[in-house]
Amino acid sequence: MQSQDVAPHPAPSPADPAVDVEQAEAALVEHYSRLVRLAYLVLPPRLGRNRRVLTAHALTQRALPRGRTPAPLVPGQPTGRNADPGYALVRLRVLRTALEADLPYRFRVLPRRSQLPPMLPQAWGLKLFPRSGGADELALDQRLSALSGPARAAYVLRGLERLPEGDVREVLAEAGVADVAEALRAAGEVPERYALLDSPEFDACSLQARPTDLMRRRQHLRAALAAGAALVVCGALLGLPGDAWGPDGAAAPPYARNPAAEAALDPGKLTRVAPAAWQTSARTDFSVWPARGELTGDKALLRRALAVWARPGETVRVSATPGTQSGGPSGPPQLLYAGSVGNARVVILHDGLRIARYAEPKDGTQGAALDFARVDGAGRAEASAVVLERTDGNVRYLTAPWVKRASVVDLAKPGSAEQELAIIGGVTAPLASPAARQSGACASWHVLKVADGTGARLMTDLGELVPARLTTGRPGSAAEATGAGERRAWAPYACSLAAVRSAGVRSVNAWEYAEQRLPDGSGSAAWMCTRAETWRGGGERVLAQFHTPGGTYGAVVAQAENVTACGAKDPHVLAGVLWKSGAGDWYLLAAGSRDTESIRTTGGVSGSVHGNVLAVRAGQGAQAGLKGTLRDGRTISGLG
């Protein structure tokens, strides 16, 4: 019997084009990682990440036909892999078996091969799962998990395969989906975050590995040796107590007895700082935060949090900012918070290098989450707040004990009034989170403003545990972005912060490095450089933006990663843009920082200027490079 969502396979016509097994094999080998990703996305989430990974590889490896096989009559795209009948065939076979894996078991009906755990490949002694993505990937994964198999397949074909709507209908019908219209309708209710489908969160070929239950494996081996028969081994497996590791909640069973590891998991040995310690300490960072929250005395909750940190179970969602290790603590960490927030219990811990946040539902531990972020080297400014909860598009922070006042600022609207934000026990009232923003128009960007005895600063949620600090000014002498002038400088570029979400960002500085009069006399344009510094000291992202008079937002004209440009070590930048005047004339505009002595173009546009701004006529779509000479004689190239 078939599920009502999947119809019997349509019979091929004798006139269909045929695909040789060699042609199918070549397509499978060339596009193996993409086919595995497709299978992983379509397979039912109830299988768990480890089995989904192995099943995705198994279904892809079994997608080869046994001989010459009719190719599916799907138009595909005129070029690329979708035009290859061999790829279309193996993709269809992968999709078909992935949908079959979601069929329910039927009484007196033998299960299909794809419904059973795969015999090959296998990874003995290891659990495999893709690397964790950011908040956007997690939200998309949750939305896809709520869909039926055919609806997930429709979304993946649209987003991952970039198939037109008609081709998606054809592929779903060929795969045996009974109600194609319903699958397309359900898939259409999920926001079109198609670019996220290419993220590491869904890459079943780039994997992380964790050990399985080592203690239980050892027990099984001893039982097998003692009994000498496979039947006794099975009996030992069935006879093991099911609640042996219950007190640790969502944690995996312990690996082995280790005194140091056990000390790190003892709630009684957690470091707890006195409430007033920060007032007399020579340091002002996370190390002097007191333990807050109404559940700081709940030893069972604290033990679960520590156990999951040391060995997260298969059902725990683990995420970490880039460059952050997710291993267990080397010793008893510091307790920052334990309490109820919304519908969850939350524990926040600090081990000197990282912040770890454990969250579990109030009604159990199923669906527990563990998040990590680097905070080594944090000072008073960076240690002002930690994300406590995100829900329904809002974020709630746990603030530092020295924070006296908090408010909400719309960075995109510098003239708007600040809104006071209540703080109770160090926990703020919820505010709109730009990290939860879906793709589309950006009309606002709400940030947190905190004030203490030394001043005020702006912090923005970028989808991580620690909000990023916002500054303005020349690199090396940047100031807090809290004043009216600084907020006006940031306003046209606030929405560009979306480009640095979930990248481990510590701070973002906006520097207006040049002003240029437009060649048609319509006013002056501003050149802004925004640089996102990371906690790991690498992966910095630099954006050069161009803002014309009367425009609401700046336009990103160049970007680069892992460069020193626009930073304290090298406060120089050069960028250009093709600009169309109101009269329809095209110009190549370029600007360098104020110590740029001259600029010249290379490539399809010819021009040079003595100074730090350049404007030369150019044709629409012209391609050109930029070279600049600094006052000290050094040469720099255009950003990007």
Short mmCIF file of C-alpha atoms in Angstrom, two decimals, residues 286 289 355 375 380-388 397-400 402-403 426 428 448 450 459 465-467:
data_model
loop_
_atom_site.label_atom_id
_atom_site.label_comp_id
_atom_site.label_asym_id
_atom_site.label_seq_id
_atom_site.Cartn_x
_atom_site.Cartn_y
_atom_site.Cartn_z
CA PHE A 286 32.20 38.14 31.98
CA TRP A 289 29.18 38.52 36.33
CA ILE A 355 29.78 31.46 26.55
CA VAL A 375 34.29 35.80 24.19
CA ARG A 380 33.59 46.11 29.51
CA ALA A 381 31.95 47.08 26.20
CA GLU A 382 31.75 43.60 24.65
CA ALA A 383 30.62 42.01 27.94
CA SER A 384 27.58 44.27 28.25
CA ALA A 385 24.95 41.73 27.25
CA VAL A 386 24.26 38.12 26.23
CA VAL A 387 21.28 36.84 24.24
CA LEU A 388 18.98 34.99 26.61
CA TYR A 397 19.07 39.94 26.76
CA LEU A 398 20.82 39.25 30.04
CA THR A 399 22.75 42.45 30.79
CA ALA A 400 25.96 42.99 32.72
CA TRP A 402 27.06 47.41 35.62
CA VAL A 403 24.38 48.24 33.04
CA GLY A 426 19.38 41.78 34.67
CA THR A 428 15.51 42.97 29.50
CA LEU A 448 20.07 47.70 22.02
CA VAL A 450 23.02 50.21 27.13
CA MET A 459 24.78 46.60 20.39
CA LEU A 465 24.94 34.70 21.63
CA VAL A 466 26.85 37.94 22.07
CA PRO A 467 25.58 41.07 20.29
#
